[in-house]
Amino acid sequence: MATIDLTVARSRDVAGVRRRIVGQYTGPASYVAGGDALLATELGLGTIEFLSFENAVNATPVNRLLTYDHANEKVVWVIPNTGAEVAGAVDLSGFSARFEAIGL
């Protein structure tokens, strides 16, 4: 399971009825093909309307792209030069990326 750190930003931002959350996402020790579950409640939201990630990098530095599958509530990891999803059981715990989430 991935790690979510919401302490990287000073506070939550509210615009109208929507809330904006900035945090740090660290990959799971064993990625599950099809995506890593990320529920709105883990971010302190009722629903996620928008979720954007920076490129995830490790110490090498190697990049991975992250996208959010809203229908299945999962973060999908992609290899940039091939466009293929990262294989199942791969250790991504050395990768991290900042994110911005907007929701209710």
CSV table of N, CA and C in Angstrom, one decimal:
chain,number,residue,atom,x,y,z
A,1,MET,N,0.8,-1.2,0.0
A,1,MET,CA,0.0,0.0,0.0
A,1,MET,C,0.9,1.2,0.0
A,2,ALA,N,0.5,2.2,-0.7
A,2,ALA,CA,1.2,3.5,-0.8
A,2,ALA,C,1.1,4.3,0.5
A,3,THR,N,1.9,5.3,0.6
A,3,THR,CA,1.9,6.1,1.8
A,3,THR,C,1.5,7.5,1.4
A,4,ILE,N,0.6,8.1,2.1
A,4,ILE,CA,0.1,9.5,1.8
A,4,ILE,C,0.6,10.4,3.0
A,5,ASP,N,1.3,11.5,2.6
A,5,ASP,CA,1.7,12.4,3.6
A,5,ASP,C,1.1,13.8,3.3
A,6,LEU,N,0.2,14.2,4.2
A,6,LEU,CA,-0.5,15.5,4.0
A,6,LEU,C,0.2,16.6,4.8
A,7,THR,N,1.4,16.4,5.4
A,7,THR,CA,2.1,17.4,6.2
A,7,THR,C,3.0,18.2,5.3
A,8,VAL,N,3.2,17.9,4.0
A,8,VAL,CA,4.1,18.6,3.2
A,8,VAL,C,3.6,20.0,2.8
A,9,ALA,N,2.4,20.3,2.9
A,9,ALA,CA,1.8,21.6,2.7
A,9,ALA,C,1.3,22.2,4.1
A,10,ARG,N,1.3,23.5,4.2
A,10,ARG,CA,1.0,24.1,5.4
A,10,ARG,C,-0.5,23.9,5.9
A,11,SER,N,-1.4,23.9,5.0
A,11,SER,CA,-2.8,23.7,5.4
A,11,SER,C,-3.7,23.4,4.2
A,12,ARG,N,-4.9,23.0,4.5
A,12,ARG,CA,-5.8,22.8,3.4
A,12,ARG,C,-6.4,24.1,2.9
A,13,ASP,N,-6.8,24.1,1.7
A,13,ASP,CA,-7.3,25.3,1.0
A,13,ASP,C,-8.8,25.1,0.7
A,14,VAL,N,-9.7,26.0,1.0
A,14,VAL,CA,-11.1,25.9,0.6
A,14,VAL,C,-11.4,27.0,-0.4
A,15,ALA,N,-12.1,26.6,-1.5
A,15,ALA,CA,-12.6,27.5,-2.5
A,15,ALA,C,-14.0,27.2,-2.7
A,16,GLY,N,-14.9,28.1,-2.2
A,16,GLY,CA,-16.3,27.8,-2.3
A,16,GLY,C,-16.7,26.6,-1.5
A,17,VAL,N,-17.2,25.5,-2.1
A,17,VAL,CA,-17.5,24.3,-1.3
A,17,VAL,C,-16.5,23.2,-1.5
A,18,ARG,N,-15.5,23.5,-2.4
A,18,ARG,CA,-14.5,22.5,-2.7
A,18,ARG,C,-13.2,22.7,-1.9
A,19,ARG,N,-12.5,21.6,-1.6
A,19,ARG,CA,-11.3,21.7,-0.8
A,19,ARG,C,-10.2,21.2,-1.7
A,20,ARG,N,-9.0,21.9,-1.5
A,20,ARG,CA,-7.8,21.5,-2.2
A,20,ARG,C,-6.8,21.0,-1.3
A,21,ILE,N,-6.2,19.8,-1.6
A,21,ILE,CA,-5.3,19.1,-0.7
A,21,ILE,C,-4.0,19.0,-1.5
A,22,VAL,N,-2.9,19.3,-0.9
A,22,VAL,CA,-1.5,19.1,-1.4
A,22,VAL,C,-0.8,18.1,-0.5
A,23,GLY,N,-0.2,17.1,-1.1
A,23,GLY,CA,0.5,16.1,-0.3
A,23,GLY,C,1.6,15.4,-1.0
A,24,GLN,N,2.2,14.4,-0.4
A,24,GLN,CA,3.2,13.6,-1.0
A,24,GLN,C,2.8,12.2,-1.0
A,25,TYR,N,2.9,11.6,-2.2
A,25,TYR,CA,2.5,10.2,-2.4
A,25,TYR,C,3.7,9.3,-2.6
A,26,THR,N,3.9,8.3,-1.8
A,26,THR,CA,5.0,7.4,-1.9
A,26,THR,C,4.5,6.0,-2.4
A,27,GLY,N,5.1,5.4,-3.3
A,27,GLY,CA,4.6,4.2,-4.0
A,27,GLY,C,4.6,3.0,-3.0
A,28,PRO,N,3.8,2.0,-3.4
A,28,PRO,CA,3.7,0.8,-2.6
A,28,PRO,C,4.9,-0.1,-2.7
A,29,ALA,N,5.1,-1.0,-1.7
A,29,ALA,CA,6.2,-1.9,-1.8
A,29,ALA,C,5.9,-3.1,-2.8
A,30,SER,N,4.7,-3.3,-3.1
A,30,SER,CA,4.3,-4.3,-4.1
A,30,SER,C,3.1,-3.8,-4.9
A,31,TYR,N,3.4,-3.3,-6.1
A,31,TYR,CA,2.3,-2.7,-6.9
A,31,TYR,C,1.4,-3.8,-7.4
A,32,VAL,N,0.1,-3.4,-7.4
A,32,VAL,CA,-0.9,-4.4,-7.9
A,32,VAL,C,-1.3,-3.9,-9.3
A,33,ALA,N,-1.1,-4.8,-10.3
A,33,ALA,CA,-1.5,-4.5,-11.7
A,33,ALA,C,-2.9,-4.0,-11.7
A,34,GLY,N,-3.1,-3.0,-12.4
A,34,GLY,CA,-4.5,-2.4,-12.5
A,34,GLY,C,-4.6,-1.1,-11.7
A,35,GLY,N,-3.6,-0.9,-10.7
A,35,GLY,CA,-3.6,0.3,-10.0
A,35,GLY,C,-3.6,0.1,-8.5
A,36,ASP,N,-3.1,1.1,-7.8
A,36,ASP,CA,-3.0,1.1,-6.3
A,36,ASP,C,-4.2,1.9,-5.8
A,37,ALA,N,-5.0,1.3,-4.9
A,37,ALA,CA,-6.2,1.9,-4.4
A,37,ALA,C,-5.9,3.2,-3.7
A,38,LEU,N,-6.7,4.2,-4.0
A,38,LEU,CA,-6.6,5.5,-3.3
A,38,LEU,C,-8.0,6.1,-3.1
A,39,LEU,N,-8.5,6.0,-1.9
A,39,LEU,CA,-9.9,6.5,-1.6
A,39,LEU,C,-9.9,7.9,-1.2
A,40,ALA,N,-11.0,8.6,-1.5
A,40,ALA,CA,-11.1,10.0,-1.1
A,40,ALA,C,-10.9,10.2,0.4
A,41,THR,N,-11.4,9.3,1.2
A,41,THR,CA,-11.3,9.4,2.6
A,41,THR,C,-9.8,9.4,3.1
A,42,GLU,N,-8.9,8.8,2.3
A,42,GLU,CA,-7.5,8.9,2.7
A,42,GLU,C,-6.9,10.3,2.6
A,43,LEU,N,-7.6,11.1,1.8
A,43,LEU,CA,-7.2,12.5,1.6
A,43,LEU,C,-8.0,13.5,2.5
A,44,GLY,N,-8.9,12.9,3.2
A,44,GLY,CA,-9.8,13.8,4.0
A,44,GLY,C,-10.9,14.4,3.2
A,45,LEU,N,-11.3,13.8,2.1
A,45,LEU,CA,-12.3,14.2,1.2
A,45,LEU,C,-13.5,13.2,1.1
A,46,GLY,N,-14.6,13.7,0.7
A,46,GLY,CA,-15.8,12.8,0.5
A,46,GLY,C,-15.7,12.3,-0.9
A,47,THR,N,-15.3,13.1,-1.9
A,47,THR,CA,-15.1,12.7,-3.3
A,47,THR,C,-13.9,13.4,-3.9
A,48,ILE,N,-13.3,12.7,-4.8
A,48,ILE,CA,-12.1,13.3,-5.5
A,48,ILE,C,-12.7,13.8,-6.9
A,49,GLU,N,-12.6,15.1,-7.2
A,49,GLU,CA,-13.1,15.6,-8.5
A,49,GLU,C,-11.9,15.8,-9.4
A,50,PHE,N,-10.7,16.0,-8.9
A,50,PHE,CA,-9.5,16.3,-9.7
A,50,PHE,C,-8.3,15.8,-8.8
A,51,LEU,N,-7.4,15.1,-9.5
A,51,LEU,CA,-6.2,14.6,-8.8
A,51,LEU,C,-5.0,14.7,-9.8
A,52,SER,N,-4.0,15.5,-9.5
A,52,SER,CA,-2.9,15.6,-10.4
A,52,SER,C,-1.6,15.3,-9.7
A,53,PHE,N,-0.7,14.6,-10.3
A,53,PHE,CA,0.6,14.2,-9.7
A,53,PHE,C,1.7,14.8,-10.5
A,54,GLU,N,2.8,15.2,-9.8
A,54,GLU,CA,4.1,15.4,-10.5
A,54,GLU,C,4.6,14.1,-10.9
A,55,ASN,N,5.7,14.0,-11.7
A,55,ASN,CA,6.3,12.8,-12.0
A,55,ASN,C,6.9,12.2,-10.8
A,56,ALA,N,6.7,10.9,-10.6
A,56,ALA,CA,7.3,10.2,-9.4
A,56,ALA,C,8.8,9.9,-9.8
A,57,VAL,N,9.7,10.2,-8.8
A,57,VAL,CA,11.1,9.9,-9.1
A,57,VAL,C,11.7,9.1,-7.9
A,58,ASN,N,12.8,8.5,-8.2
A,58,ASN,CA,13.5,7.8,-7.1
A,58,ASN,C,14.9,8.3,-7.0
A,59,ALA,N,15.8,7.8,-6.3
A,59,ALA,CA,17.1,8.3,-6.1
A,59,ALA,C,18.0,8.1,-7.3
A,60,THR,N,17.6,7.4,-8.3
A,60,THR,CA,18.5,7.1,-9.4
A,60,THR,C,18.8,8.3,-10.3
A,61,PRO,N,18.1,9.2,-10.8
A,61,PRO,CA,16.6,9.3,-10.7
A,61,PRO,C,16.0,8.6,-12.0
A,62,VAL,N,15.0,7.8,-11.7
A,62,VAL,CA,14.1,7.2,-12.7
A,62,VAL,C,12.8,7.8,-12.5
A,63,ASN,N,12.1,8.1,-13.6
A,63,ASN,CA,10.7,8.7,-13.6
A,63,ASN,C,9.7,7.7,-13.8
A,64,ARG,N,8.5,7.9,-13.2
A,64,ARG,CA,7.3,7.1,-13.5
A,64,ARG,C,6.2,8.2,-13.5
A,65,LEU,N,5.2,7.9,-14.4
A,65,LEU,CA,4.1,8.8,-14.5
A,65,LEU,C,2.9,8.2,-13.7
A,66,LEU,N,2.1,9.0,-13.1
A,66,LEU,CA,1.0,8.6,-12.3
A,66,LEU,C,-0.3,9.2,-12.8
A,67,THR,N,-1.3,8.4,-12.9
A,67,THR,CA,-2.6,8.9,-13.3
A,67,THR,C,-3.7,8.3,-12.4
A,68,TYR,N,-4.8,9.0,-12.2
A,68,TYR,CA,-5.8,8.6,-11.3
A,68,TYR,C,-7.0,8.0,-12.1
A,69,ASP,N,-7.4,6.8,-11.9
A,69,ASP,CA,-8.5,6.2,-12.5
A,69,ASP,C,-9.7,6.4,-11.6
A,70,HIS,N,-10.5,7.5,-11.9
A,70,HIS,CA,-11.6,7.9,-11.1
A,70,HIS,C,-12.7,6.8,-10.9
A,71,ALA,N,-13.0,6.1,-12.0
A,71,ALA,CA,-14.0,5.0,-12.0
A,71,ALA,C,-13.7,3.9,-10.9
A,72,ASN,N,-12.4,3.6,-10.8
A,72,ASN,CA,-12.0,2.5,-10.0
A,72,ASN,C,-11.3,2.9,-8.7
A,73,GLU,N,-11.1,4.3,-8.6
A,73,GLU,CA,-10.4,4.8,-7.4
A,73,GLU,C,-9.0,4.2,-7.2
A,74,LYS,N,-8.2,4.3,-8.3
A,74,LYS,CA,-6.9,3.7,-8.2
A,74,LYS,C,-5.9,4.6,-8.9
A,75,VAL,N,-4.6,4.6,-8.4
A,75,VAL,CA,-3.5,5.3,-9.0
A,75,VAL,C,-2.8,4.3,-9.9
A,76,VAL,N,-2.7,4.6,-11.1
A,76,VAL,CA,-2.1,3.8,-12.1
A,76,VAL,C,-0.7,4.3,-12.4
A,77,TRP,N,0.4,3.4,-12.3
A,77,TRP,CA,1.7,3.8,-12.6
A,77,TRP,C,2.1,3.4,-14.0
A,78,VAL,N,2.8,4.3,-14.7
A,78,VAL,CA,3.1,4.1,-16.1
A,78,VAL,C,4.6,4.4,-16.3
A,79,ILE,N,5.2,3.6,-17.2
A,79,ILE,CA,6.6,3.8,-17.6
A,79,ILE,C,6.6,4.8,-18.8
A,80,PRO,N,7.3,6.0,-18.6
A,80,PRO,CA,7.1,7.0,-19.6
A,80,PRO,C,7.6,6.7,-21.0
A,81,ASN,N,8.7,6.0,-21.2
A,81,ASN,CA,9.2,5.8,-22.5
A,81,ASN,C,8.5,4.7,-23.3
A,82,THR,N,7.7,3.9,-22.6
A,82,THR,CA,6.9,2.8,-23.3
A,82,THR,C,5.4,3.1,-23.2
A,83,GLY,N,5.0,3.8,-22.3
A,83,GLY,CA,3.5,4.0,-22.1
A,83,GLY,C,2.8,2.8,-21.4
A,84,ALA,N,3.6,1.8,-21.1
A,84,ALA,CA,3.0,0.6,-20.5
A,84,ALA,C,2.8,0.8,-19.0
A,85,GLU,N,1.8,0.1,-18.4
A,85,GLU,CA,1.6,0.1,-17.0
A,85,GLU,C,2.8,-0.7,-16.3
A,86,VAL,N,3.2,-0.2,-15.1
A,86,VAL,CA,4.2,-1.0,-14.4
A,86,VAL,C,3.6,-2.3,-14.0
A,87,ALA,N,4.4,-3.4,-14.1
A,87,ALA,CA,4.0,-4.7,-13.8
A,87,ALA,C,3.6,-4.9,-12.4
A,88,GLY,N,2.8,-5.9,-12.1
A,88,GLY,CA,2.4,-6.2,-10.8
A,88,GLY,C,3.6,-6.7,-10.0
A,89,ALA,N,3.5,-6.5,-8.7
A,89,ALA,CA,4.5,-7.0,-7.7
A,89,ALA,C,5.8,-6.2,-7.7
A,90,VAL,N,5.9,-5.1,-8.5
A,90,VAL,CA,7.1,-4.3,-8.5
A,90,VAL,C,7.1,-3.4,-7.3
A,91,ASP,N,8.3,-3.3,-6.7
A,91,ASP,CA,8.5,-2.4,-5.5
A,91,ASP,C,8.7,-1.0,-6.0
A,92,LEU,N,7.7,-0.1,-5.7
A,92,LEU,CA,7.7,1.3,-6.0
A,92,LEU,C,7.9,2.2,-4.8
A,93,SER,N,8.3,1.6,-3.7
A,93,SER,CA,8.4,2.3,-2.4
A,93,SER,C,9.5,3.4,-2.4
A,94,GLY,N,10.4,3.3,-3.4
A,94,GLY,CA,11.5,4.3,-3.5
A,94,GLY,C,11.1,5.5,-4.3
A,95,PHE,N,9.9,5.5,-4.9
A,95,PHE,CA,9.4,6.6,-5.7
A,95,PHE,C,8.4,7.4,-4.9
A,96,SER,N,8.5,8.7,-5.1
A,96,SER,CA,7.5,9.6,-4.5
A,96,SER,C,7.2,10.8,-5.4
A,97,ALA,N,6.0,11.4,-5.2
A,97,ALA,CA,5.6,12.5,-6.0
A,97,ALA,C,4.6,13.4,-5.2
A,98,ARG,N,4.7,14.7,-5.4
A,98,ARG,CA,3.7,15.5,-4.8
A,98,ARG,C,2.4,15.5,-5.7
A,99,PHE,N,1.3,15.8,-5.0
A,99,PHE,CA,0.0,15.8,-5.7
A,99,PHE,C,-0.8,16.9,-5.3
A,100,GLU,N,-1.8,17.2,-6.1
A,100,GLU,CA,-2.9,18.2,-5.7
A,100,GLU,C,-4.2,17.5,-6.0
A,101,ALA,N,-5.1,17.5,-5.0
A,101,ALA,CA,-6.4,16.9,-5.1
A,101,ALA,C,-7.4,18.0,-4.8
A,102,ILE,N,-8.5,18.0,-5.6
A,102,ILE,CA,-9.6,18.9,-5.3
A,102,ILE,C,-10.9,18.0,-5.2
A,103,GLY,N,-11.7,18.3,-4.2
A,103,GLY,CA,-12.9,17.5,-4.0
A,103,GLY,C,-13.8,18.2,-3.0
A,104,LEU,N,-14.8,17.4,-2.6
A,104,LEU,CA,-15.8,17.8,-1.7
A,104,LEU,C,-15.6,17.1,-0.3
